[in-house]
Amino acid sequence: SQTIHQWPATLVQPVGSPLSLECTVEGTSNPNLYWYRQAAGRGLQLLFYSVGIGQISSEVPQNLSASRPQDRQFILSSKKLLLSDSGFYLCAWQGSRGFTEAFFGQGTRLTVV
Amino acid sequence: AQSVTQLDSQVPVFEEAPVELRCNYSSSVSVYLFWYVQYPNQGLQLLLKYLSGSTLVKGINGFEAEFNKSQTSFHLRKPSVHISDTAEYFCAVRRASGGYQKVTFGTGTKLQVIP
């Protein structure tokens, strides 16, 4: 069966520090991968999606970047965090063929201080 | 492009009472519809989905939803809620076709079950 791992679960980082959140998927190949940010009252905001290795699409301009170095690995990064980057970050995967719904990781609570 | 509207940001309901969480969508093409549940500090879990066929869809934990194409709605219902149903619920939509299709989420409805 397919599983998705996202870490760390919580993270407190100072303003201006770098960020690296990692997400890996097991039990499937060539998944579509997503990074979402969740803010209170705003639902889920799609940040990045990827349909293949090295293929990244950004939905909104921001202080963050994403990379997909391997088929089942998706990384969210920042060179210098801002206070406004605080939030709950969710990684998700979706099968590229015949699948319809997205499956989510457990999320990372990022607090920038 | 598709969009989803969840009109109620919070819904309080007494335990064992019925509940309906509303979801309306907008799309010029056929869509798939989903409801997800999120417990505090956790990821989202799929409750149910509508792809095609019967407009009444049954999901996990006793929830069901009805697809109404004429009203572009996909409301979530449960006849009798439990304390454990306290969570945030998200409606989502994606285009009903193959390949990559972005999933668009509503802003969520917090269900608070009162003992």
GROMACS .gro file of N, CA and C in nm, chain B residues 6 18 26 35 42 45-48 53 60-61 64 69-71 77 86 91 100-101 104 107 114:
model
   72
  119GLN      N    1  -1.741   2.707   0.080
  119GLN     CA    2  -1.801   2.652   0.201
  119GLN      C    3  -1.849   2.771   0.281
  131PRO      N    4  -2.849   1.564   1.399
  131PRO     CA    5  -2.801   1.557   1.260
  131PRO      C    6  -2.724   1.683   1.222
  139SER      N    7  -1.814   2.568  -0.847
  139SER     CA    8  -1.833   2.636  -0.975
  139SER      C    9  -1.736   2.574  -1.075
  148TRP      N   10  -1.484   1.518  -0.005
  148TRP     CA   11  -1.485   1.573   0.129
  148TRP      C   12  -1.370   1.508   0.206
  155GLN      N   13  -0.314   1.744   1.227
  155GLN     CA   14  -0.295   1.626   1.143
  155GLN      C   15  -0.320   1.660   0.998
  158GLN      N   16  -0.778   1.358   0.573
  158GLN     CA   17  -0.818   1.220   0.545
  158GLN      C   18  -0.943   1.223   0.458
  159LEU      N   19  -0.944   1.144   0.353
  159LEU     CA   20  -1.058   1.141   0.264
  159LEU      C   21  -1.179   1.076   0.332
  160LEU      N   22  -1.291   1.148   0.330
  160LEU     CA   23  -1.417   1.095   0.383
  160LEU      C   24  -1.496   1.022   0.276
  161LEU      N   25  -1.509   1.089   0.161
  161LEU     CA   26  -1.585   1.031   0.051
  161LEU      C   27  -1.555   1.109  -0.076
  166GLY      N   28  -2.207   0.837  -1.155
  166GLY     CA   29  -2.305   0.740  -1.112
  166GLY      C   30  -2.400   0.796  -1.007
  173ILE      N   31  -1.683   0.714   0.501
  173ILE     CA   32  -1.646   0.655   0.629
  173ILE      C   33  -1.711   0.730   0.744
  174ASN      N   34  -1.713   0.668   0.859
  174ASN     CA   35  -1.763   0.729   0.982
  174ASN      C   36  -1.910   0.771   0.975
  177GLU      N   37  -2.234   1.090   0.461
  177GLU     CA   38  -2.276   1.076   0.323
  177GLU      C   39  -2.289   1.214   0.261
  182LYS      N   40  -2.627   1.840  -0.937
  182LYS     CA   41  -2.566   1.913  -1.049
  182LYS      C   42  -2.639   2.044  -1.077
  183SER      N   43  -2.770   2.043  -1.067
  183SER     CA   44  -2.846   2.164  -1.099
  183SER      C   45  -2.818   2.277  -1.000
  184GLN      N   46  -2.791   2.239  -0.876
  184GLN     CA   47  -2.761   2.340  -0.774
  184GLN      C   48  -2.611   2.353  -0.750
  190ARG      N   49  -2.353   1.519   0.502
  190ARG     CA   50  -2.453   1.499   0.607
  190ARG      C   51  -2.416   1.382   0.695
  199THR      N   52  -1.586   1.599   1.597
  199THR     CA   53  -1.533   1.736   1.607
  199THR      C   54  -1.402   1.745   1.529
  204CYS      N   55  -1.423   2.064   0.162
  204CYS     CA   56  -1.477   2.020   0.034
  204CYS      C   57  -1.374   2.052  -0.073
  213TYR      N   58  -0.281   1.523  -1.509
  213TYR     CA   59  -0.275   1.609  -1.392
  213TYR      C   60  -0.393   1.705  -1.391
  214GLN      N   61  -0.462   1.709  -1.280
  214GLN     CA   62  -0.569   1.806  -1.261
  214GLN      C   63  -0.560   1.857  -1.119
  217THR      N   64  -0.879   2.175  -0.600
  217THR     CA   65  -0.906   2.303  -0.535
  217THR      C   66  -0.989   2.280  -0.410
  220THR      N   67  -1.250   2.667   0.201
  220THR     CA   68  -1.182   2.725   0.317
  220THR      C   69  -1.208   2.647   0.445
  227ILE      N   70  -2.121   1.942   2.053
  227ILE     CA   71  -2.140   1.983   2.193
  227ILE      C   72  -2.202   1.867   2.271
   0.00000   0.00000   0.00000
